mmCIF file of C-alpha atoms in Angstrom:
data_model
loop_
_atom_site.group_PDB
_atom_site.id
_atom_site.type_symbol
_atom_site.label_atom_id
_atom_site.label_comp_id
_atom_site.label_asym_id
_atom_site.label_seq_id
_atom_site.Cartn_x
_atom_site.Cartn_y
_atom_site.Cartn_z
ATOM 1 C CA MET A 18 102.665 100.698 146.619
ATOM 2 C CA VAL A 19 105.727 102.788 145.756
ATOM 3 C CA GLY A 20 104.893 103.797 142.187
ATOM 4 C CA VAL A 21 104.308 102.971 138.522
ATOM 5 C CA PHE A 22 106.973 103.974 136.006
ATOM 6 C CA GLY A 23 106.876 104.158 132.221
ATOM 7 C CA ALA A 24 109.188 105.037 129.353
ATOM 8 C CA LYS A 25 108.807 108.793 129.928
ATOM 9 C CA ASP A 26 110.122 108.444 133.464
ATOM 10 C CA PHE A 27 113.425 107.084 132.161
ATOM 11 C CA GLY A 28 113.834 109.236 129.072
ATOM 12 C CA PHE A 29 113.080 106.619 126.366
ATOM 13 C CA ARG A 30 116.357 104.762 126.780
ATOM 14 C CA GLU A 31 117.317 101.912 124.432
ATOM 15 C CA ILE A 32 119.364 98.742 124.889
ATOM 16 C CA PRO A 33 122.793 99.466 123.355
ATOM 17 C CA THR A 34 124.310 97.289 120.656
ATOM 18 C CA VAL A 35 127.375 95.369 121.818
ATOM 19 C CA VAL A 36 128.324 93.853 118.447
ATOM 20 C CA ASP A 37 127.626 96.446 115.770
ATOM 21 C CA HIS A 38 127.502 95.953 112.006
ATOM 22 C CA GLU A 39 127.988 98.508 109.273
ATOM 23 C CA HIS A 40 124.664 97.544 107.663
ATOM 24 C CA LEU A 41 122.630 97.400 110.894
ATOM 25 C CA ARG A 42 119.800 99.918 110.851
ATOM 26 C CA PRO A 43 118.288 101.701 113.902
ATOM 27 C CA CYS A 44 115.770 99.268 115.410
ATOM 28 C CA ARG A 45 116.997 98.800 118.971
ATOM 29 C CA GLN A 46 114.668 97.883 121.812
ATOM 30 C CA PRO A 47 113.643 100.531 124.361
ATOM 31 C CA VAL A 48 113.893 99.503 128.001
ATOM 32 C CA LEU A 49 110.151 100.187 128.234
ATOM 33 C CA ALA A 50 107.850 100.552 125.230
ATOM 34 C CA GLY A 51 106.559 104.060 124.560
ATOM 35 C CA ASP A 52 103.598 104.723 122.288
ATOM 36 C CA LYS A 53 103.849 101.411 120.395
ATOM 37 C CA VAL A 54 104.325 97.806 121.436
ATOM 38 C CA ARG A 55 105.646 95.420 118.788
ATOM 39 C CA TYR A 56 105.312 91.906 120.234
ATOM 40 C CA VAL A 57 103.462 90.054 122.974
ATOM 41 C CA GLY A 58 105.672 90.426 126.035
ATOM 42 C CA ASP A 59 107.086 93.867 125.177
ATOM 43 C CA PRO A 60 107.600 95.563 128.606
ATOM 44 C CA ILE A 61 105.463 98.673 129.076
ATOM 45 C CA VAL A 62 105.501 99.744 132.738
ATOM 46 C CA ALA A 63 107.324 98.828 135.942
ATOM 47 C CA VAL A 64 105.288 98.558 139.143
ATOM 48 C CA VAL A 65 107.197 98.895 142.427
ATOM 49 C CA ALA A 66 105.769 97.892 145.811
ATOM 50 C CA GLU A 67 106.944 96.809 149.267
ATOM 51 C CA SER A 68 106.193 93.137 148.546
ATOM 52 C CA ARG A 69 105.755 90.927 145.513
ATOM 53 C CA TYR A 70 102.133 90.249 146.396
ATOM 54 C CA ILE A 71 101.245 93.941 146.343
ATOM 55 C CA ALA A 72 103.240 94.477 143.151
ATOM 56 C CA GLU A 73 101.464 91.590 141.392
ATOM 57 C CA ASP A 74 98.036 92.932 142.356
ATOM 58 C CA ALA A 75 98.979 96.456 141.295
ATOM 59 C CA ALA A 76 100.344 95.246 137.947
ATOM 60 C CA ALA A 77 97.110 93.358 137.306
ATOM 61 C CA ALA A 78 95.183 96.562 137.979
ATOM 62 C CA VAL A 79 97.123 98.568 135.376
ATOM 63 C CA ALA A 80 94.863 99.364 132.416
ATOM 64 C CA VAL A 81 96.499 99.921 129.032
ATOM 65 C CA ALA A 82 94.467 101.277 126.118
ATOM 66 C CA TYR A 83 95.569 99.504 122.945
ATOM 67 C CA GLU A 84 94.793 100.386 119.354
ATOM 68 C CA PRO A 85 95.067 97.121 117.395
ATOM 69 C CA LEU A 86 97.621 97.200 114.556
ATOM 70 C CA GLU A 87 98.361 94.691 111.843
ATOM 71 C CA ALA A 88 100.965 92.160 112.920
ATOM 72 C CA VAL A 89 103.982 91.036 110.913
ATOM 73 C CA ARG A 90 103.619 87.307 111.377
ATOM 74 C CA GLY A 91 106.934 86.081 110.021
ATOM 75 C CA ALA A 92 110.048 86.869 108.021
ATOM 76 C CA GLU A 93 108.496 86.050 104.661
ATOM 77 C CA ALA A 94 105.464 88.191 105.478
ATOM 78 C CA ALA A 95 107.815 91.001 106.523
ATOM 79 C CA MET A 96 109.350 91.006 103.025
ATOM 80 C CA ALA A 97 105.970 91.460 101.308
ATOM 81 C CA GLU A 98 105.493 94.684 99.383
ATOM 82 C CA ASN A 99 102.483 95.871 101.378
ATOM 83 C CA ALA A 100 103.539 94.519 104.770
ATOM 84 C CA ALA A 101 102.748 96.512 107.903
ATOM 85 C CA LEU A 102 105.732 98.450 109.246
ATOM 86 C CA LEU A 103 107.069 97.782 112.729
ATOM 87 C CA HIS A 104 109.471 100.740 112.644
ATOM 88 C CA GLU A 105 108.029 103.453 110.429
ATOM 89 C CA ARG A 106 111.272 105.412 110.225
ATOM 90 C CA LEU A 107 112.913 102.522 108.347
ATOM 91 C CA GLY A 108 110.320 102.434 105.568
ATOM 92 C CA ASP A 109 110.402 98.595 105.521
ATOM 93 C CA ASN A 110 110.937 95.642 107.849
ATOM 94 C CA ILE A 111 114.612 95.021 107.132
ATOM 95 C CA ALA A 112 117.087 95.359 109.994
ATOM 96 C CA ALA A 113 120.070 94.650 107.727
ATOM 97 C CA ASP A 114 120.684 93.648 104.119
ATOM 98 C CA PHE A 115 124.224 92.819 103.012
ATOM 99 C CA THR A 116 126.195 90.443 100.801
ATOM 100 C CA VAL A 117 129.509 88.679 101.319
ATOM 101 C CA HIS A 118 131.258 87.311 98.253
ATOM 102 C CA VAL A 119 134.515 86.119 96.791
ATOM 103 C CA GLY A 120 135.372 85.156 93.199
ATOM 104 C CA ASP A 121 133.008 85.127 90.210
ATOM 105 C CA VAL A 122 130.009 83.058 91.256
ATOM 106 C CA ASP A 123 127.882 83.704 88.154
ATOM 107 C CA ALA A 124 130.617 82.570 85.764
ATOM 108 C CA ALA A 125 131.276 79.465 87.863
ATOM 109 C CA LEU A 126 127.577 78.542 87.852
ATOM 110 C CA ARG A 127 127.381 78.885 84.081
ATOM 111 C CA SER A 128 130.396 76.655 83.460
ATOM 112 C CA ALA A 129 129.634 73.987 86.080
ATOM 113 C CA GLU A 130 128.847 70.416 85.091
ATOM 114 C CA VAL A 131 126.407 69.981 87.965
ATOM 115 C CA VAL A 132 124.151 72.583 89.595
ATOM 116 C CA THR A 133 121.758 71.691 92.390
ATOM 117 C CA ARG A 134 119.427 73.886 94.410
ATOM 118 C CA GLY A 135 117.643 73.553 97.701
ATOM 119 C CA ARG A 136 115.698 75.478 100.316
ATOM 120 C CA TYR A 137 116.316 74.733 103.965
ATOM 121 C CA TYR A 138 114.471 75.963 107.046
ATOM 122 C CA VAL A 139 115.593 75.975 110.673
ATOM 123 C CA HIS A 140 112.694 76.374 113.070
ATOM 124 C CA ARG A 141 112.349 78.910 115.863
ATOM 125 C CA HIS A 142 113.001 77.839 119.433
ATOM 126 C CA THR A 143 114.130 79.074 122.824
ATOM 127 C CA GLY A 144 115.910 77.823 125.927
ATOM 128 C CA MET A 145 113.932 76.758 128.992
ATOM 129 C CA PRO A 146 116.334 76.785 131.970
ATOM 130 C CA LEU A 147 115.370 75.220 135.274
ATOM 131 C CA GLU A 148 115.384 78.627 136.970
ATOM 132 C CA THR A 149 114.036 81.778 135.345
ATOM 133 C CA ARG A 150 115.854 85.120 135.189
ATOM 134 C CA GLY A 151 116.220 87.350 138.220
ATOM 135 C CA VAL A 152 117.699 90.809 138.891
ATOM 136 C CA ALA A 153 118.389 92.798 142.060
ATOM 137 C CA ALA A 154 119.945 96.258 142.247
ATOM 138 C CA ARG A 155 121.256 98.543 145.000
ATOM 139 C CA TYR A 156 122.531 102.098 144.603
ATOM 140 C CA ASP A 157 124.726 103.825 147.170
ATOM 141 C CA ALA A 158 124.053 107.556 146.786
ATOM 142 C CA GLY A 159 126.927 108.451 149.103
ATOM 143 C CA THR A 160 129.604 106.807 146.941
ATOM 144 C CA GLY A 161 127.665 106.928 143.672
ATOM 145 C CA SER A 162 128.189 103.183 143.168
ATOM 146 C CA LEU A 163 125.756 100.637 141.743
ATOM 147 C CA THR A 164 125.696 96.918 142.529
ATOM 148 C CA LEU A 165 123.520 94.668 140.407
ATOM 149 C CA TRP A 166 122.903 90.951 140.868
ATOM 150 C CA SER A 167 121.694 89.122 137.774
ATOM 151 C CA SER A 168 121.387 85.497 136.681
ATOM 152 C CA THR A 169 123.249 86.484 133.551
ATOM 153 C CA GLN A 170 125.766 84.552 131.481
ATOM 154 C CA TRP A 171 127.314 87.902 130.509
ATOM 155 C CA PRO A 172 128.395 89.725 133.708
ATOM 156 C CA HIS A 173 131.309 91.713 132.272
ATOM 157 C CA THR A 174 129.395 92.843 129.205
ATOM 158 C CA LEU A 175 126.412 93.779 131.366
ATOM 159 C CA ARG A 176 128.707 95.883 133.577
ATOM 160 C CA ASP A 177 130.036 97.753 130.533
ATOM 161 C CA ILE A 178 126.510 98.398 129.236
ATOM 162 C CA LEU A 179 125.320 99.717 132.617
ATOM 163 C CA GLN A 180 128.351 101.971 132.957
ATOM 164 C CA LYS A 181 127.859 103.531 129.518
ATOM 165 C CA SER A 182 124.057 103.745 129.652
ATOM 166 C CA LEU A 183 123.858 105.270 133.111
ATOM 167 C CA GLY A 184 126.865 107.583 132.813
ATOM 168 C CA LEU A 185 128.742 106.029 135.712
ATOM 169 C CA ALA A 186 132.467 105.446 136.056
ATOM 170 C CA GLU A 187 133.499 101.856 135.397
ATOM 171 C CA HIS A 188 134.794 101.305 138.933
ATOM 172 C CA LYS A 189 131.432 102.498 140.288
ATOM 173 C CA VAL A 190 129.509 99.591 138.711
ATOM 174 C CA ARG A 191 129.667 96.054 140.068
ATOM 175 C CA VAL A 192 127.774 93.124 138.547
ATOM 176 C CA VAL A 193 127.439 89.883 140.474
ATOM 177 C CA ALA A 194 126.387 86.668 138.705
ATOM 178 C CA PRO A 195 125.378 84.176 141.410
ATOM 179 C CA ASP A 196 124.046 80.689 140.628
ATOM 180 C CA VAL A 197 122.653 81.125 137.126
ATOM 181 C CA GLY A 198 120.179 78.255 137.353
ATOM 182 C CA GLY A 199 120.706 77.097 133.777
ATOM 183 C CA GLY A 200 121.061 79.290 130.761
ATOM 184 C CA PHE A 201 121.198 77.576 127.352
ATOM 185 C CA GLY A 202 122.313 80.907 125.921
ATOM 186 C CA VAL A 203 119.088 82.833 126.572
ATOM 187 C CA LYS A 204 120.759 84.550 129.535
ATOM 188 C CA GLN A 205 123.615 85.717 127.313
ATOM 189 C CA ASP A 206 121.871 88.912 126.323
ATOM 190 C CA ILE A 207 121.065 92.343 127.716
ATOM 191 C CA TYR A 208 117.423 92.444 128.794
ATOM 192 C CA PRO A 209 115.235 95.484 129.547
ATOM 193 C CA GLU A 210 114.706 94.388 133.147
ATOM 194 C CA GLU A 211 118.412 94.707 133.962
ATOM 195 C CA LEU A 212 118.480 98.346 132.904
ATOM 196 C CA VAL A 213 115.090 99.110 134.467
ATOM 197 C CA LEU A 214 116.116 97.701 137.871
ATOM 198 C CA ALA A 215 119.299 99.785 137.842
ATOM 199 C CA LEU A 216 117.337 102.924 136.948
ATOM 200 C CA LEU A 217 114.775 102.243 139.681
ATOM 201 C CA ALA A 218 117.454 101.716 142.330
ATOM 202 C CA MET A 219 119.108 105.010 141.391
ATOM 203 C CA ARG A 220 115.802 106.865 141.307
ATOM 204 C CA LEU A 221 114.246 105.465 144.508
ATOM 205 C CA ARG A 222 117.479 105.119 146.527
ATOM 206 C CA VAL A 223 116.326 101.723 147.845
ATOM 207 C CA PRO A 224 117.245 98.157 146.839
ATOM 208 C CA VAL A 225 114.866 96.625 144.290
ATOM 209 C CA LYS A 226 114.380 93.051 143.164
ATOM 210 C CA TRP A 227 112.603 91.284 140.299
ATOM 211 C CA VAL A 228 112.249 87.542 139.665
ATOM 212 C CA GLU A 229 110.776 86.362 136.398
ATOM 213 C CA THR A 230 107.743 84.092 136.447
ATOM 214 C CA ARG A 231 107.537 81.153 134.074
ATOM 215 C CA ARG A 232 104.788 82.945 132.163
ATOM 216 C CA GLU A 233 107.036 86.002 131.775
ATOM 217 C CA HIS A 234 109.812 83.737 130.562
ATOM 218 C CA LEU A 235 107.542 82.290 127.891
ATOM 219 C CA THR A 236 106.554 85.741 126.632
ATOM 220 C CA GLY A 237 109.699 87.790 127.195
ATOM 221 C CA THR A 238 112.852 85.705 126.904
ATOM 222 C CA ALA A 239 114.705 85.646 123.595
ATOM 223 C CA HIS A 240 114.030 83.258 120.723
ATOM 224 C CA ALA A 241 116.630 81.911 118.340
ATOM 225 C CA ARG A 242 117.632 80.335 115.028
ATOM 226 C CA GLU A 243 114.609 80.767 112.737
ATOM 227 C CA GLN A 244 116.159 81.091 109.312
ATOM 228 C CA TRP A 245 115.584 80.206 105.662
ATOM 229 C CA ALA A 246 118.458 79.342 103.339
ATOM 230 C CA ASP A 247 118.084 79.199 99.540
ATOM 231 C CA VAL A 248 121.285 77.518 98.398
ATOM 232 C CA GLU A 249 122.703 76.836 94.937
ATOM 233 C CA LEU A 250 125.767 74.608 94.587
ATOM 234 C CA ALA A 251 127.878 74.104 91.465
ATOM 235 C CA ALA A 252 130.275 71.181 91.098
ATOM 236 C CA ARG A 253 132.152 68.968 88.677
ATOM 237 C CA ARG A 254 131.234 65.331 88.329
ATOM 238 C CA ASP A 255 134.470 64.280 90.008
ATOM 239 C CA GLY A 256 133.111 65.817 93.227
ATOM 240 C CA THR A 257 134.924 69.153 93.187
ATOM 241 C CA ILE A 258 132.746 71.960 94.480
ATOM 242 C CA VAL A 259 133.111 74.918 92.127
ATOM 243 C CA ALA A 260 130.811 77.562 93.596
ATOM 244 C CA LEU A 261 128.206 78.185 96.255
ATOM 245 C CA SER A 262 125.508 80.850 96.166
ATOM 246 C CA ALA A 263 123.053 81.426 98.996
ATOM 247 C CA GLU A 264 120.363 83.775 100.253
ATOM 248 C CA LEU A 265 119.655 83.783 103.989
ATOM 249 C CA LEU A 266 116.481 85.207 105.483
ATOM 250 C CA ALA A 267 116.631 85.510 109.276
ATOM 251 C CA ASP A 268 113.733 86.337 111.601
ATOM 252 C CA MET A 269 115.145 88.829 114.115
ATOM 253 C CA GLY A 270 111.928 89.488 116.004
ATOM 254 C CA ALA A 271 110.601 92.976 116.730
ATOM 255 C CA TYR A 272 113.973 94.549 117.620
ATOM 256 C CA THR A 273 117.683 93.948 117.412
ATOM 257 C CA ARG A 274 119.250 93.874 120.857
ATOM 258 C CA SER A 275 122.821 93.690 122.114
ATOM 259 C CA LEU A 276 124.193 91.336 119.445
ATOM 260 C CA GLY A 277 122.584 93.079 116.490
ATOM 261 C CA VAL A 278 122.738 90.841 113.406
ATOM 262 C CA LEU A 279 125.691 88.788 114.618
ATOM 263 C CA CYS A 280 123.957 85.412 114.264
ATOM 264 C CA PRO A 281 122.980 85.673 110.578
ATOM 265 C CA SER A 282 126.315 87.296 109.730
ATOM 266 C CA ILE A 283 128.153 84.336 111.273
ATOM 267 C CA SER A 284 125.899 82.036 109.256
ATOM 268 C CA SER A 285 127.059 83.680 106.049
ATOM 269 C CA ALA A 286 130.696 83.370 107.121
ATOM 270 C CA ILE A 287 130.646 79.630 107.836
ATOM 271 C CA LEU A 288 128.045 78.313 105.400
ATOM 272 C CA THR A 289 130.832 76.817 103.265
ATOM 273 C CA GLY A 290 131.858 74.494 106.105
ATOM 274 C CA PRO A 291 135.214 72.694 105.713
ATOM 275 C CA TYR A 292 135.244 72.887 101.895
ATOM 276 C CA ARG A 293 137.604 74.933 99.747
ATOM 277 C CA ILE A 294 135.186 76.978 97.631
ATOM 278 C CA ARG A 295 136.834 79.639 95.506
ATOM 279 C CA HIS A 296 133.603 81.256 94.290
ATOM 280 C CA TYR A 297 131.140 82.084 97.050
ATOM 281 C CA ARG A 298 128.324 84.573 97.500
ATOM 282 C CA CYS A 299 125.791 84.939 100.280
ATOM 283 C CA ARG A 300 123.145 87.594 100.684
ATOM 284 C CA VAL A 301 121.777 88.096 104.198
ATOM 285 C CA ARG A 302 118.474 89.761 104.998
ATOM 286 C CA ALA A 303 117.487 90.238 108.644
ATOM 287 C CA ALA A 304 113.724 90.693 108.898
ATOM 288 C CA LEU A 305 111.791 92.422 111.677
ATOM 289 C CA THR A 306 108.623 90.626 112.807
ATOM 290 C CA SER A 307 106.034 90.778 115.602
ATOM 291 C CA ARG A 308 107.935 88.243 117.652
ATOM 292 C CA ARG A 309 110.409 88.225 120.492
ATOM 293 C CA PRO A 310 113.902 89.526 119.718
ATOM 294 C CA ARG A 311 116.500 86.998 118.674
ATOM 295 C CA ALA A 312 119.538 85.918 120.690
ATOM 296 C CA PRO A 313 122.079 83.094 120.328
ATOM 297 C CA THR A 314 120.380 80.281 122.213
ATOM 298 C CA ALA A 315 123.030 77.605 122.890
ATOM 299 C CA GLY A 316 125.620 80.342 122.423
ATOM 300 C CA PRO A 317 127.692 80.528 119.239
ATOM 301 C CA ALA A 318 126.347 77.115 118.217
ATOM 302 C CA CYS A 319 123.136 78.840 117.129
ATOM 303 C CA PRO A 320 124.325 80.200 113.750
ATOM 304 C CA ARG A 321 126.902 77.460 113.308
ATOM 305 C CA ARG A 322 124.347 74.657 113.460
ATOM 306 C CA SER A 323 121.770 76.495 111.380
ATOM 307 C CA SER A 324 124.096 77.352 108.495
ATOM 308 C CA ARG A 325 126.151 74.183 108.435
ATOM 309 C CA TRP A 326 122.994 72.102 108.413
ATOM 310 C CA SER A 327 122.013 73.826 105.153
ATOM 311 C CA GLY A 328 125.524 73.483 103.722
ATOM 312 C CA ARG A 329 125.707 69.775 104.483
ATOM 313 C CA TRP A 330 122.324 68.996 103.002
ATOM 314 C CA ILE A 331 122.992 70.777 99.720
ATOM 315 C CA THR A 332 126.325 68.920 99.472
ATOM 316 C CA TRP A 333 124.713 65.561 100.160
ATOM 317 C CA HIS A 334 121.942 66.309 97.706
ATOM 318 C CA ALA A 335 124.445 67.034 94.945
ATOM 319 C CA SER A 336 126.449 63.902 95.793
ATOM 320 C CA PHE A 337 123.534 61.487 95.745
ATOM 321 C CA ARG A 338 121.766 62.950 92.739
ATOM 322 C CA TRP A 339 124.601 63.778 90.353
ATOM 323 C CA ILE A 340 128.044 62.754 91.515
ATOM 324 C CA LEU A 341 128.031 59.429 93.358
ATOM 325 C CA PRO A 342 125.965 57.435 90.814
ATOM 326 C CA SER A 343 128.364 58.354 88.029
ATOM 327 C CA CYS A 344 131.678 57.317 89.587
ATOM 328 C CA ALA A 345 133.534 56.468 92.768
ATOM 329 C CA ALA A 346 133.361 60.055 93.909
ATOM 330 C CA ARG A 347 135.137 61.978 96.553
ATOM 331 C CA THR A 348 134.788 65.556 97.681
ATOM 332 C CA SER A 349 138.163 66.879 96.706
ATOM 333 C CA SER A 350 137.125 70.370 97.734
ATOM 334 C CA ALA A 351 137.817 69.715 101.407
ATOM 335 C CA ALA A 352 140.561 71.967 102.711
ATOM 336 C CA THR A 353 143.694 70.368 104.092
ATOM 337 C CA SER A 354 146.072 71.285 106.872
ATOM 338 C CA SER A 355 149.279 69.569 107.861
ATOM 339 C CA ARG A 356 148.460 70.355 111.484
ATOM 340 C CA GLY A 357 144.943 68.996 111.223
ATOM 341 C CA SER A 358 143.334 72.135 112.603
ATOM 342 C CA PRO A 359 139.564 71.919 113.275
ATOM 343 C CA GLY A 360 137.370 72.576 110.254
ATOM 344 C CA ARG A 361 140.233 72.243 107.758
ATOM 345 C CA HIS A 362 140.671 68.518 107.324
ATOM 346 C CA ARG A 363 140.423 66.334 104.233
ATOM 347 C CA THR A 364 137.122 64.544 103.901
ATOM 348 C CA ARG A 365 136.564 61.728 101.409
ATOM 349 C CA PHE A 366 133.412 59.920 100.415
ATOM 350 C CA ARG A 367 133.851 56.413 98.994
ATOM 351 C CA TRP A 368 131.231 54.439 97.151
ATOM 352 C CA SER A 369 131.047 50.723 97.979
ATOM 353 C CA SER A 370 128.665 47.832 97.592
ATOM 354 C CA THR A 371 127.943 47.664 101.319
ATOM 355 C CA ALA A 372 127.655 51.307 102.250
ATOM 356 C CA ALA A 373 126.520 54.359 100.382
ATOM 357 C CA ILE A 374 129.137 56.571 102.024
ATOM 358 C CA THR A 375 132.115 55.872 104.221
ATOM 359 C CA ARG A 376 133.643 58.971 105.707
ATOM 360 C CA VAL A 377 137.371 58.739 106.340
ATOM 361 C CA GLY A 378 139.124 61.434 108.331
ATOM 362 C CA SER A 379 142.693 62.641 108.066
ATOM 363 C CA THR A 380 143.820 59.641 110.127
ATOM 364 C CA PRO A 381 142.812 56.005 109.472
ATOM 365 C CA ARG A 382 139.714 55.014 111.406
ATOM 366 C CA SER A 383 137.179 52.227 111.471
ATOM 367 C CA PRO A 384 134.201 53.832 109.750
ATOM 368 C CA TRP A 385 130.674 52.876 110.626
ATOM 369 C CA ARG A 386 128.690 51.528 107.704
ATOM 370 C CA ALA A 387 124.976 51.210 107.200
ATOM 371 C CA THR A 388 124.153 47.754 105.843
ATOM 372 C CA ARG A 389 120.960 45.920 105.041
ATOM 373 C CA SER A 390 120.160 42.342 105.938
ATOM 374 C CA GLY A 391 116.828 40.607 105.520
ATOM 375 C CA GLY A 392 115.115 43.853 104.626
ATOM 376 C CA LYS A 393 116.137 45.476 107.930
ATOM 377 C CA SER A 394 118.740 48.137 108.429
ATOM 378 C CA ARG A 395 121.703 47.077 110.541
ATOM 379 C CA ARG A 396 125.028 48.593 111.465
ATOM 380 C CA SER A 397 128.532 47.187 111.584
ATOM 381 C CA ASN A 398 131.814 48.899 112.241
ATOM 382 C CA GLY A 399 133.202 47.988 108.850
ATOM 383 C CA ARG A 400 136.001 45.801 110.212
ATOM 384 C CA ARG A 401 136.881 42.499 108.604
ATOM 385 C CA GLY A 402 135.136 39.663 110.338
ATOM 386 C CA SER A 403 132.566 41.830 112.078
ATOM 387 C CA THR A 404 129.066 40.460 112.409
ATOM 388 C CA GLY A 405 126.201 42.123 110.697
ATOM 389 C CA GLY A 406 124.661 39.579 108.378
ATOM 390 C CA SER A 407 124.877 39.438 104.655
ATOM 391 C CA SER A 408 124.967 42.838 103.042
ATOM 392 C CA ALA A 409 122.821 43.723 100.094
ATOM 393 C CA SER A 410 123.900 46.327 97.622
ATOM 394 C CA ALA A 411 123.193 49.654 99.253
ATOM 395 C CA SER A 412 120.948 52.199 97.617
ATOM 396 C CA PRO A 413 122.134 55.804 97.083
ATOM 397 C CA HIS A 414 119.879 56.832 99.983
ATOM 398 C CA THR A 415 121.658 54.736 102.590
ATOM 399 C CA TRP A 416 124.432 56.547 104.385
ATOM 400 C CA CYS A 417 126.194 56.773 107.706
#
């Protein structure tokens, strides 16, 4: 066996933040945990040996003395007054707390004809690529150059992080991304192992390699998306959205890594969707919990899907409960563009006897309609003469 290395051997280095935020507080992940581990899977030591078999046996023989601490089991528990602290220097479990707003939301809520509220939850998940992560590193002491192979989706960003963290010139660092083996976004992050392998190669002056096991993937690879949204929507009975107020609570895991609080901040920016809303407010709280750090699984779609899902449901809820039963409503709040740019098109909702909602885009289409025949739900394309049986009058809960 070559040796066992801990945080003290590398000087308690942390994973740098690539996308910073003015409200992000200091809770970055160390490359190896020091005197406190904060989630199951938090790397503690690196064991180096001539073969994987020897390294596995040596790692199993490492004895760590733990003092059990109270866990922070979720974002809501993290917000409790007497919750255990993951990072004592912060004084609470909040990685970031900020508000984005435009207009006078309170006045718009007071004067609105319709106000509806809802709470929406997006569950926690992760990507499970066919091949796990792997890193190899080689340092040439003669030229002072480092070459690192990683199954990363972020080779250029990883090169910049290595150059800055290790104090090397940019042209002295080369990152190679071979066959990634599937990613789903979980490999678009900076992981402790990538920095540790580079540090080991520079320290030992020999090539080093690490390939993640499936068990390590299940305990160490990033999670994504878990988020609560408390949304309040104000509208007129003709379908015009007047104001939108929201509070987002995001579970960031035990640390913030390279992307900081980018995902929940994007959620606050696009929660309004394609609608023209002149009065908008969204408070974002990023909570620290005893779970794996968060990353954008499925890439930028992570916050987009989470926030727009909440925005669509609160809009539908208002339409079915207050607006559509009272008149042939349409959402006149949808933004328009003569060029038809994505996300800024006119959207109309028509009430008919055969379909609860027919969505018509900026260009004429053949909308799909949900119809009922003989007590069973059927679909037709809404064209004249199309088959689909006799249509009963649709209830407000039937939509396409």
